[in-house]
Structure formats: structure tokens, C-alpha cells
Amino acid sequence: MRLLIKNGQIITHEQSYFADVLCEDGVITQINDHIPDENVTEVIDAQGMLIMPGGIDPHTHMQLPFMGTVAIDDFESGTKAALAGGTTMIIDFVIPNPQQNLLEAYHQWRGWAEKATCDYSFHVAITWWDDSVSRDMQTLVEKHGVNSFKHFMAYKNAIMATDDMMIASFSRCIELGAIPTVHAENGELVYHLQQSLLERNITGPEAHPLSRPPIVESEAANRAISIADTLGSPLYLVHVSASQTLDAIRYATENGQRVFGECLAAHLTIDDSVYQDKNWLHAAAHVMSPPFRPKNHQQALWNGLKSGALQTTATDHCAFCAEQKSMGKNDFTNIPNGVSSVEERLMVLWNNGVNTGQLTMNEFVAVTSTNAAKIFNIYPRKGAIQINADADLVIWDPKATKVLSVINQHSKVDFNIYEGMTMTGIPAYTIAAGEVAYQRGEVLVKVGKGKYINRPPYASYYQTIEQSHQRKVAKAVKRDQ
Ligand SMILES: [Zn+2]
């Protein structure tokens, strides 16, 4: 398979220039002024279009068993939606039940993901702790290409990671060269606020944001950052949604810590007024954690992306249809948490970020692809346009428009949180592993075409972290008896 892309402008996280790109057998083999179209299988004329690294969504939940049901997009429909939006790789989550063997859970998820149409990888959640968990973390890092472990500080009585678990797990991450990540929300406070709202008979979706105010997020973020600092590990915060959390990240990084922040396309676009909607299903469709925030937090997130305090954008794609959301009809705490967004992320970031002047095109590439590849240690195989990089590309038409809607989406869910929004700047083609996977409205790729991507452990972060940590540890004083 030899695919030639001609006449386009290449946009990477650091450069913009005109060149043709030749993809052969899944990788980029030539980037040149004029590549002759002899012996090629297919030619795409990208005149007037931009060639960018395919999106990497570092936070999705396909087919997740959660809150008594299972997310409706499986690895087939979810990755088709990703490709239709210009995303060529997802990093999903293995979430073992408490007491479930980690390797068993990992193999379960690998089995579900065999249907994936784009490349994928897994973070593994630490939902309980004993010696077997510690041992299995090592096997996952050394034999199965896992270099990140997730800790849910929320969801008490379910998958919540308590401080003692995080201390044990972050320490283990340091030994193994893996990076800990956290969902930062104080699960005890959330539980307390939920119960007190229910006692006052406030049971609808409007109670959801009241049970998870910004301080619940920033307290947990500060705690995780403090644990990481004490132990000497880096830290990645998923779905930062509150300005107070950004303050915590800035303080930590200015004081020498390696703290990375992710935000979601949805949090950048939608505010908490959705929970006041008179239609119960409309409000419930927006129930996700952390919840949508008052408008001022949105601008704080854009500022975080601009300043580099936030490095990545994701979706937390976890789709539940109306029937599933209705499980919480009489009690908001039973509404399955999650929204769909994997198809729309790049368009939303472009339309609301690049078109408004908040992000340059190069910054767009950084926050939708390259930074995730770097942080999760798969750069420059992913997130780059260079010789020998995987030929995962999006050919972007910056002038074309599309109205986002449940009618034309590829997700199986029956709702679109961006319904009716017109996007200017959309993917014309998505190239995955050197082949056209999506073209003008149609996903063309075969089921199961996606590959599992191994992510090797880190070396370099840990040398510097270890050195600075050594300086902090006091030497024991020898005294005469
Ligand atoms: Zn999530």
C-alpha cells in the first residue's frame, strides 16, 4: 500500500510548511516538495487543506461496565466515531473491580478491544491494594506495554482509591518507571453532599453539580500533588475542569514538580446551565464527573491550554443512552456518569480554539495529539509527521462546515451534547496506518484493523526526579551510644 498526499500544508506542533507525504506499509517514508505519483496505490489531492498528525484521545471509556450498566459505544462504534473526527488513537482504561486480579481485567479489556478500528492502548486503574496488585503492576509494565496507572479519588464504596492506596501505588510507579494519573474529586465530600441533597429531597440532575463543586476537585488535586511531591513521582491529572485546580498545577510546576493537566473538549464548550433544563432527560444527558462548570471556568481552561499549564485535551467519552440515564430518574446519584465526545473533540478545539485566535494551528496539534504522545511515551511513533512515524494523519479542511448532531454522528448514543453547533474546520480524510479510514462522512476501515500500542516505561523523568528527591531526603545522623 503506497498512499501519496499531494499539495497540502503540513502542520506539526512546531512547524507549518508545504510538502507532499508518502505513506508506505503503515509508516511515513517520504516528505518532500514534489513526490512523483508513480507506483502509488492512491493519491489524495490536499490542495487548500492541512495535513496534521491524527488526534490522540488519552481518555475514553468504550464498553465500560459502570454504575450498573455498560457504556453503549463498544470498541467498534467508539473507534469509528474517533476516526470520523480525525482521531487515530485512543488510550482507554482497564478498570478492575475491587479484588479483581489486574491481569485478568487487562486481558478482559484486550479481548473487548479486538474490534477496534483505530490504534489503542490502556491505562490500568488501581481500585484496591495488596501484594498481588503490586506484583501485577510490574508484569503490566514489563510485559504488556502499560506505563500509566489511574486512581479514582471519587466513587466511594466502589472504585475509590484512598490515600494509603495512592501512596503505595505512586511508590510502585516510581520503582517501575510508570506515571500515576488521578481523577481528582474528594469522594468522601461528594458522598456527604449527595446524601445531604437527597435528605432535602433534591433528587434531580440539578443536584449533580451541587454535589461536586470546584473545591471538591481542587482539594483532591492538591492532595494528589502533595502525595506525588512527597514521594517524588510525576503526576497526570485527568479532566481538569476548575480554575482552582489550574492554580494548584501552576503552583506545583513553578516549584519544580512534574504535573501534567488534561482538559475535556466538553468542559471547554458547555457550562452548568444545562442542569437547569426543564427536560429531565436533557439535563441528565449532561451528567458527568466532574460536572459542567460556570462559564468563568471555561476561560480559565483555555488560558491553561495557552499557557501550557494544561498539555492535553481528551473527551472522557463514556456514552449512555436515555434509557440508561433513566436509571437515576428518582435519584441523581444513580444517573450513569458520562457523555459522548470522541468524534467532536478536534472540531470543537479548532472551531472554538483556532478560529477564535485562542490557539495557533501548531498549538492545536500539540494539545490534540503531540503532547499526549510525548507524555505517554509513544512519541515520535505517534503525534508526529516525520520519516518512520506511523502514518496516522488527518487531512483537515479549514473552510468546510458541519452542523454537529445526533443525526450524523457515528456514536451509538441517542444524544449529542453539541447538538446544532456549526463547526468551521472539519476532517476531510482520516488516514490510519497509511490507509484512508474515513473520507467525507464515511468510515471505510475494517473492524479489528486497530492495533494495540505498547507504551514503554519512562527513564528520563525519573533520573531527574530521583536526583531532586535524593537531595530532599535527610541523612540519618550517627551518634555515639
Ligand atoms: Zn474517565
PDB file of C-alpha atoms in Angstrom, residues 1-10 18-24 27-28 30-37 40-47 49-52 385 391-396 429-432 434-436:
ATOM      1  CA  MET A   1       0.000   0.000   0.000  1.00  0.00           C
ATOM      2  CA  ARG A   2       1.514   3.325  -1.144  1.00  0.00           C
ATOM      3  CA  LEU A   3      -0.604   6.394  -0.431  1.00  0.00           C
ATOM      4  CA  LEU A   4       0.547   9.798  -1.667  1.00  0.00           C
ATOM      5  CA  ILE A   5      -0.862  13.040  -0.253  1.00  0.00           C
ATOM      6  CA  LYS A   6      -0.099  15.961  -2.565  1.00  0.00           C
ATOM      7  CA  ASN A   7      -0.325  19.759  -2.393  1.00  0.00           C
ATOM      8  CA  GLY A   8      -1.234  20.069   1.261  1.00  0.00           C
ATOM      9  CA  GLN A   9       0.253  22.183   4.038  1.00  0.00           C
ATOM     10  CA  ILE A  10       1.824  20.177   6.851  1.00  0.00           C
ATOM     11  CA  PHE A  18       4.114  22.809   2.184  1.00  0.00           C
ATOM     12  CA  ALA A  19       5.195  19.301   1.176  1.00  0.00           C
ATOM     13  CA  ASP A  20       3.906  16.016  -0.216  1.00  0.00           C
ATOM     14  CA  VAL A  21       3.760  12.986   2.069  1.00  0.00           C
ATOM     15  CA  LEU A  22       4.236   9.365   1.010  1.00  0.00           C
ATOM     16  CA  CYS A  23       2.905   6.597   3.262  1.00  0.00           C
ATOM     17  CA  GLU A  24       4.065   3.031   2.680  1.00  0.00           C
ATOM     18  CA  VAL A  27       4.525   4.445   8.031  1.00  0.00           C
ATOM     19  CA  ILE A  28       5.622   7.765   6.563  1.00  0.00           C
ATOM     20  CA  GLN A  30       8.961  10.442   2.334  1.00  0.00           C
ATOM     21  CA  ILE A  31       8.219  14.106   2.978  1.00  0.00           C
ATOM     22  CA  ASN A  32       9.299  16.190   0.007  1.00  0.00           C
ATOM     23  CA  ASP A  33       8.485  19.119  -2.253  1.00  0.00           C
ATOM     24  CA  HIS A  34       7.246  17.096  -5.203  1.00  0.00           C
ATOM     25  CA  ILE A  35       6.941  13.344  -4.869  1.00  0.00           C
ATOM     26  CA  PRO A  36       6.132  11.735  -8.262  1.00  0.00           C
ATOM     27  CA  ASP A  37       2.921   9.722  -8.266  1.00  0.00           C
ATOM     28  CA  VAL A  40       1.420   4.632  -5.858  1.00  0.00           C
ATOM     29  CA  THR A  41      -1.818   2.887  -4.982  1.00  0.00           C
ATOM     30  CA  GLU A  42      -3.782   6.026  -4.182  1.00  0.00           C
ATOM     31  CA  VAL A  43      -3.313   9.795  -4.476  1.00  0.00           C
ATOM     32  CA  ILE A  44      -5.125  12.377  -2.356  1.00  0.00           C
ATOM     33  CA  ASP A  45      -5.075  15.957  -3.589  1.00  0.00           C
ATOM     34  CA  ALA A  46      -4.925  18.041  -0.412  1.00  0.00           C
ATOM     35  CA  GLN A  47      -4.948  21.431  -2.175  1.00  0.00           C
ATOM     36  CA  MET A  49      -6.104  21.553   3.134  1.00  0.00           C
ATOM     37  CA  LEU A  50      -3.888  20.936   6.147  1.00  0.00           C
ATOM     38  CA  ILE A  51      -2.083  17.684   6.958  1.00  0.00           C
ATOM     39  CA  MET A  52      -1.774  17.119  10.707  1.00  0.00           C
ATOM     40  CA  ILE A 385       4.816  13.850  10.884  1.00  0.00           C
ATOM     41  CA  ALA A 391       1.137   7.149   9.012  1.00  0.00           C
ATOM     42  CA  ASP A 392      -1.745   8.341  11.218  1.00  0.00           C
ATOM     43  CA  LEU A 393      -2.883  11.646   9.768  1.00  0.00           C
ATOM     44  CA  VAL A 394      -5.880  13.903   9.497  1.00  0.00           C
ATOM     45  CA  ILE A 395      -6.371  15.933   6.341  1.00  0.00           C
ATOM     46  CA  TRP A 396      -8.220  18.970   7.546  1.00  0.00           C
ATOM     47  CA  TYR A 429      -9.915  12.437   5.366  1.00  0.00           C
ATOM     48  CA  THR A 430      -8.506  10.433   8.234  1.00  0.00           C
ATOM     49  CA  ILE A 431      -5.521   8.236   7.415  1.00  0.00           C
ATOM     50  CA  ALA A 432      -4.824   5.380   9.837  1.00  0.00           C
ATOM     51  CA  GLY A 434      -1.291   4.568   5.874  1.00  0.00           C
ATOM     52  CA  GLU A 435      -4.799   3.851   4.599  1.00  0.00           C
ATOM     53  CA  VAL A 436      -7.882   6.014   4.177  1.00  0.00           C
TER      54      VAL A 436
END
